[in-house]
Amino acid sequence: MTIVQTPRTTVRYATHDDAPFILSLLNEPGWLRYIGDRNIHDLDGARGYIDERFLASYAKHGFGSYVACEKTTGVPIGLIGFVQRDSLDAPDIGYAVRTAQQGKGYAFEICSALIDYGWRTLGFDKIYGYCLPDNVPSVRLLEKLGLTYLRDQDVNHDANELCRVYMATRP
């Protein structure tokens, strides 16, 4: 099911058919460095990750992370969507785009559409975003999207990892 479309992409719910893409993306160097190793090393693990992280969130919250695909080819290029964390009082927007598609404006294009979807369709009053301080492209993206720096916080309950937390409120 399609969530949003942008000029170049379609954003849709994840399914078990996305397991090969999930397996590949979760093991790219950028994912491992800035998001972390999820120990997904085979298709069964990827399907389990889809069940636990995507399908469970759709059922519980009515939103979650989505698969972003190039509109013309249907090829998945990233995971972008909303996550409700127990350490934040509103959803945060998260994104990861395949290395080969980075630097082409996809993350901004899709995040902009999803933030609008969050305000208009999901009724969010605020949206967070966070990233590691040394993830300069993500810092720039969050600021370009109109989120404002709030604080450094241990969002993931990992005492070794403080993240920069940003927030936007409904316009």
PDB file of C-alpha atoms in Angstrom, residues 7-118:
ATOM      1  CA  PRO A   7       8.091  13.347  -8.073  1.00  0.00           C
ATOM      2  CA  ARG A   8      10.708  10.571  -8.154  1.00  0.00           C
ATOM      3  CA  THR A   9       9.585   8.022  -5.579  1.00  0.00           C
ATOM      4  CA  THR A  10       6.801   5.917  -4.170  1.00  0.00           C
ATOM      5  CA  VAL A  11       6.801   5.250  -0.429  1.00  0.00           C
ATOM      6  CA  ARG A  12       4.998   2.113   0.702  1.00  0.00           C
ATOM      7  CA  TYR A  13       4.574  -0.370   3.518  1.00  0.00           C
ATOM      8  CA  ALA A  14       7.298  -3.005   3.880  1.00  0.00           C
ATOM      9  CA  THR A  15       6.514  -6.653   3.167  1.00  0.00           C
ATOM     10  CA  HIS A  16       8.455  -9.899   3.429  1.00  0.00           C
ATOM     11  CA  ASP A  17       9.263  -9.462  -0.276  1.00  0.00           C
ATOM     12  CA  ASP A  18      11.597  -6.659   0.832  1.00  0.00           C
ATOM     13  CA  ALA A  19      13.847  -9.046   2.782  1.00  0.00           C
ATOM     14  CA  PRO A  20      16.712  -9.008   0.213  1.00  0.00           C
ATOM     15  CA  PHE A  21      16.703  -5.192   0.192  1.00  0.00           C
ATOM     16  CA  ILE A  22      16.549  -5.003   4.005  1.00  0.00           C
ATOM     17  CA  LEU A  23      19.404  -7.495   4.309  1.00  0.00           C
ATOM     18  CA  SER A  24      21.523  -5.435   1.925  1.00  0.00           C
ATOM     19  CA  LEU A  25      20.756  -2.002   3.404  1.00  0.00           C
ATOM     20  CA  LEU A  26      21.231  -3.042   7.033  1.00  0.00           C
ATOM     21  CA  ASN A  27      24.718  -4.256   6.197  1.00  0.00           C
ATOM     22  CA  GLU A  28      25.927  -1.208   4.275  1.00  0.00           C
ATOM     23  CA  PRO A  29      28.832   0.628   5.946  1.00  0.00           C
ATOM     24  CA  GLY A  30      26.789   3.811   6.521  1.00  0.00           C
ATOM     25  CA  TRP A  31      23.991   1.911   8.275  1.00  0.00           C
ATOM     26  CA  LEU A  32      26.464   0.048  10.459  1.00  0.00           C
ATOM     27  CA  ARG A  33      28.340   3.239  11.387  1.00  0.00           C
ATOM     28  CA  TYR A  34      25.462   5.629  12.022  1.00  0.00           C
ATOM     29  CA  ILE A  35      22.551   3.360  12.934  1.00  0.00           C
ATOM     30  CA  GLY A  36      24.210   0.225  14.232  1.00  0.00           C
ATOM     31  CA  ASP A  37      24.602  -3.469  13.588  1.00  0.00           C
ATOM     32  CA  ARG A  38      21.226  -5.189  13.822  1.00  0.00           C
ATOM     33  CA  ASN A  39      22.815  -8.635  13.373  1.00  0.00           C
ATOM     34  CA  ILE A  40      20.752  -9.359  10.270  1.00  0.00           C
ATOM     35  CA  HIS A  41      22.830 -11.744   8.183  1.00  0.00           C
ATOM     36  CA  ASP A  42      20.329 -13.796   6.179  1.00  0.00           C
ATOM     37  CA  LEU A  43      16.874 -13.549   4.604  1.00  0.00           C
ATOM     38  CA  ASP A  44      15.151 -15.200   7.575  1.00  0.00           C
ATOM     39  CA  GLY A  45      16.694 -12.574   9.839  1.00  0.00           C
ATOM     40  CA  ALA A  46      15.551  -9.826   7.474  1.00  0.00           C
ATOM     41  CA  ARG A  47      11.980 -11.187   7.463  1.00  0.00           C
ATOM     42  CA  GLY A  48      12.047 -11.304  11.273  1.00  0.00           C
ATOM     43  CA  TYR A  49      13.279  -7.702  11.332  1.00  0.00           C
ATOM     44  CA  ILE A  50      10.396  -6.701   9.050  1.00  0.00           C
ATOM     45  CA  ASP A  51       7.946  -8.426  11.423  1.00  0.00           C
ATOM     46  CA  GLU A  52       9.404  -6.877  14.589  1.00  0.00           C
ATOM     47  CA  ARG A  53      10.261  -3.380  13.373  1.00  0.00           C
ATOM     48  CA  PHE A  54       7.850  -2.626  10.559  1.00  0.00           C
ATOM     49  CA  LEU A  55       4.706  -4.738  10.704  1.00  0.00           C
ATOM     50  CA  ALA A  56       4.467  -4.523  14.509  1.00  0.00           C
ATOM     51  CA  SER A  57       4.727  -0.725  14.376  1.00  0.00           C
ATOM     52  CA  TYR A  58       2.066  -0.436  11.670  1.00  0.00           C
ATOM     53  CA  ALA A  59      -0.279  -2.546  13.810  1.00  0.00           C
ATOM     54  CA  LYS A  60       0.479  -0.788  17.106  1.00  0.00           C
ATOM     55  CA  HIS A  61       0.879   2.851  16.028  1.00  0.00           C
ATOM     56  CA  GLY A  62      -0.629   3.091  12.554  1.00  0.00           C
ATOM     57  CA  PHE A  63       2.730   4.200  11.169  1.00  0.00           C
ATOM     58  CA  GLY A  64       6.325   3.037  10.972  1.00  0.00           C
ATOM     59  CA  SER A  65       9.278   2.884   8.641  1.00  0.00           C
ATOM     60  CA  TYR A  66       8.440   2.544   4.980  1.00  0.00           C
ATOM     61  CA  VAL A  67      10.230   1.385   1.856  1.00  0.00           C
ATOM     62  CA  ALA A  68      11.047   4.176  -0.581  1.00  0.00           C
ATOM     63  CA  CYS A  69      11.274   3.062  -4.217  1.00  0.00           C
ATOM     64  CA  GLU A  70      12.318   4.827  -7.384  1.00  0.00           C
ATOM     65  CA  LYS A  71       9.067   5.539  -9.183  1.00  0.00           C
ATOM     66  CA  THR A  72      10.231   4.588 -12.668  1.00  0.00           C
ATOM     67  CA  THR A  73      11.892   1.270 -11.740  1.00  0.00           C
ATOM     68  CA  GLY A  74      10.198   0.255  -8.495  1.00  0.00           C
ATOM     69  CA  VAL A  75      13.646  -0.503  -7.057  1.00  0.00           C
ATOM     70  CA  PRO A  76      13.919   0.132  -3.291  1.00  0.00           C
ATOM     71  CA  ILE A  77      16.362   2.897  -2.438  1.00  0.00           C
ATOM     72  CA  GLY A  78      15.812   3.465   1.256  1.00  0.00           C
ATOM     73  CA  LEU A  79      13.880   3.141   4.475  1.00  0.00           C
ATOM     74  CA  ILE A  80      12.182   6.307   5.636  1.00  0.00           C
ATOM     75  CA  GLY A  81       9.398   6.751   8.121  1.00  0.00           C
ATOM     76  CA  PHE A  82       8.327   7.319  11.697  1.00  0.00           C
ATOM     77  CA  VAL A  83       9.385   5.485  14.834  1.00  0.00           C
ATOM     78  CA  GLN A  84       7.754   5.866  18.232  1.00  0.00           C
ATOM     79  CA  ARG A  85      10.458   5.477  20.871  1.00  0.00           C
ATOM     80  CA  ASP A  86       9.868   5.201  24.582  1.00  0.00           C
ATOM     81  CA  SER A  87      12.508   7.892  25.148  1.00  0.00           C
ATOM     82  CA  LEU A  88      10.596  10.541  23.130  1.00  0.00           C
ATOM     83  CA  ASP A  89       7.041  11.826  23.587  1.00  0.00           C
ATOM     84  CA  ALA A  90       6.336  11.977  19.843  1.00  0.00           C
ATOM     85  CA  PRO A  91       7.485  10.039  16.762  1.00  0.00           C
ATOM     86  CA  ASP A  92      10.832  10.664  15.170  1.00  0.00           C
ATOM     87  CA  ILE A  93      11.511  10.622  11.470  1.00  0.00           C
ATOM     88  CA  GLY A  94      14.218   8.204  10.485  1.00  0.00           C
ATOM     89  CA  TYR A  95      15.856   7.624   7.147  1.00  0.00           C
ATOM     90  CA  ALA A  96      18.500   5.532   5.467  1.00  0.00           C
ATOM     91  CA  VAL A  97      19.185   5.673   1.750  1.00  0.00           C
ATOM     92  CA  ARG A  98      21.364   3.229  -0.150  1.00  0.00           C
ATOM     93  CA  THR A  99      24.891   4.509  -0.665  1.00  0.00           C
ATOM     94  CA  ALA A 100      24.439   4.543  -4.457  1.00  0.00           C
ATOM     95  CA  GLN A 101      21.471   6.934  -4.151  1.00  0.00           C
ATOM     96  CA  GLN A 102      22.896   9.271  -1.509  1.00  0.00           C
ATOM     97  CA  GLY A 103      23.582  12.885  -2.407  1.00  0.00           C
ATOM     98  CA  LYS A 104      20.755  13.017  -4.959  1.00  0.00           C
ATOM     99  CA  GLY A 105      18.147  14.710  -2.771  1.00  0.00           C
ATOM    100  CA  TYR A 106      16.029  11.615  -2.191  1.00  0.00           C
ATOM    101  CA  ALA A 107      16.071  11.823   1.616  1.00  0.00           C
ATOM    102  CA  PHE A 108      14.973  15.472   1.613  1.00  0.00           C
ATOM    103  CA  GLU A 109      12.285  14.855  -1.009  1.00  0.00           C
ATOM    104  CA  ILE A 110      10.810  11.868   0.818  1.00  0.00           C
ATOM    105  CA  CYS A 111      11.176  13.214   4.366  1.00  0.00           C
ATOM    106  CA  SER A 112       9.442  16.448   3.326  1.00  0.00           C
ATOM    107  CA  ALA A 113       6.496  14.478   1.944  1.00  0.00           C
ATOM    108  CA  LEU A 114       6.335  12.234   5.008  1.00  0.00           C
ATOM    109  CA  ILE A 115       6.470  15.139   7.444  1.00  0.00           C
ATOM    110  CA  ASP A 116       3.521  16.676   5.602  1.00  0.00           C
ATOM    111  CA  TYR A 117       1.774  13.277   5.804  1.00  0.00           C
ATOM    112  CA  GLY A 118       2.501  13.197   9.543  1.00  0.00           C
TER     113      GLY A 118
END
